[in-house]
PDB file of C-alpha atoms in Angstrom:
ATOM      1  CA  MET A   1       0.000   0.000   0.000  1.00 53.00           C
ATOM      2  CA  SER A   2       1.449   3.371  -1.017  1.00 57.00           C
ATOM      3  CA  THR A   3       1.270   6.342   1.336  1.00 61.00           C
ATOM      4  CA  SER A   4       2.305   8.758  -1.409  1.00 62.00           C
ATOM      5  CA  PRO A   5      -0.176  11.627  -1.765  1.00 61.00           C
ATOM      6  CA  GLY A   6      -0.024  11.352  -5.552  1.00 65.00           C
ATOM      7  CA  PRO A   7       0.022  14.233  -8.008  1.00 75.00           C
ATOM      8  CA  PHE A   8      -1.054  17.603  -6.661  1.00 72.00           C
ATOM      9  CA  PRO A   9      -3.476  19.897  -8.536  1.00 74.00           C
ATOM     10  CA  ILE A  10      -0.797  22.606  -8.152  1.00 73.00           C
ATOM     11  CA  GLU A  11       2.860  21.628  -7.976  1.00 75.00           C
ATOM     12  CA  PRO A  12       4.661  22.715  -4.789  1.00 74.00           C
ATOM     13  CA  PRO A  13       6.363  24.874  -3.703  1.00 78.00           C
ATOM     14  CA  ILE A  14       3.528  27.383  -3.791  1.00 76.00           C
ATOM     15  CA  GLU A  15       4.113  31.009  -2.876  1.00 80.00           C
ATOM     16  CA  PRO A  16       1.389  32.323  -0.541  1.00 77.00           C
ATOM     17  CA  MET A  17      -0.775  35.213  -1.634  1.00 77.00           C
ATOM     18  CA  LEU A  18       0.066  38.188   0.530  1.00 82.00           C
ATOM     19  CA  ALA A  19      -2.575  40.593   1.792  1.00 78.00           C
ATOM     20  CA  ARG A  20      -2.457  44.077   0.373  1.00 81.00           C
ATOM     21  CA  LEU A  21      -4.290  47.254   1.280  1.00 86.00           C
ATOM     22  CA  THR A  22      -6.534  48.733  -1.405  1.00 85.00           C
ATOM     23  CA  ASP A  23      -9.164  51.472  -1.553  1.00 90.00           C
ATOM     24  CA  GLU A  24     -11.555  49.490  -3.781  1.00 85.00           C
ATOM     25  CA  ILE A  25     -12.371  45.847  -4.457  1.00 79.00           C
ATOM     26  CA  PRO A  26     -11.047  44.837  -7.914  1.00 78.00           C
ATOM     27  CA  GLU A  27     -13.669  44.153 -10.578  1.00 85.00           C
ATOM     28  CA  GLY A  28     -13.944  40.910 -12.521  1.00 85.00           C
ATOM     29  CA  ALA A  29     -15.217  37.355 -12.168  1.00 83.00           C
ATOM     30  CA  PHE A  30     -14.005  36.956  -8.590  1.00 76.00           C
ATOM     31  CA  LEU A  31     -15.620  36.561  -5.179  1.00 76.00           C
ATOM     32  CA  TYR A  32     -14.306  38.358  -2.116  1.00 73.00           C
ATOM     33  CA  GLU A  33     -15.003  37.902   1.567  1.00 74.00           C
ATOM     34  CA  PRO A  34     -13.579  39.535   4.677  1.00 72.00           C
ATOM     35  CA  LYS A  35     -10.818  37.640   6.424  1.00 73.00           C
ATOM     36  CA  TRP A  36     -11.058  38.036  10.194  1.00 79.00           C
ATOM     37  CA  ASP A  37      -8.985  35.181  11.641  1.00 76.00           C
ATOM     38  CA  GLY A  38      -5.545  36.026  10.234  1.00 74.00           C
ATOM     39  CA  PHE A  39      -4.776  32.564   8.812  1.00 70.00           C
ATOM     40  CA  ARG A  40      -4.221  31.526   5.199  1.00 66.00           C
ATOM     41  CA  ALA A  41      -3.778  27.953   4.038  1.00 70.00           C
ATOM     42  CA  ILE A  42      -3.452  25.858   0.910  1.00 69.00           C
ATOM     43  CA  VAL A  43      -4.815  22.368   1.533  1.00 72.00           C
ATOM     44  CA  PHE A  44      -4.753  19.261  -0.643  1.00 71.00           C
ATOM     45  CA  ARG A  45      -7.070  16.460   0.420  1.00 72.00           C
ATOM     46  CA  GLY A  46      -7.271  13.044  -1.186  1.00 71.00           C
ATOM     47  CA  GLY A  47      -9.700  10.351  -0.383  1.00 65.00           C
TER      48      GLY A  47
END
């Protein structure tokens, strides 16, 4: 039995997106939500 996680949807290493201050929310086909907890994570889950 292999414990290898297999291929990732995005190949590591992955640079985190850094927060930046802006006066307006950018327009486009994106969704935005406030981030109150101060944590950011990239998670891969297989099953």
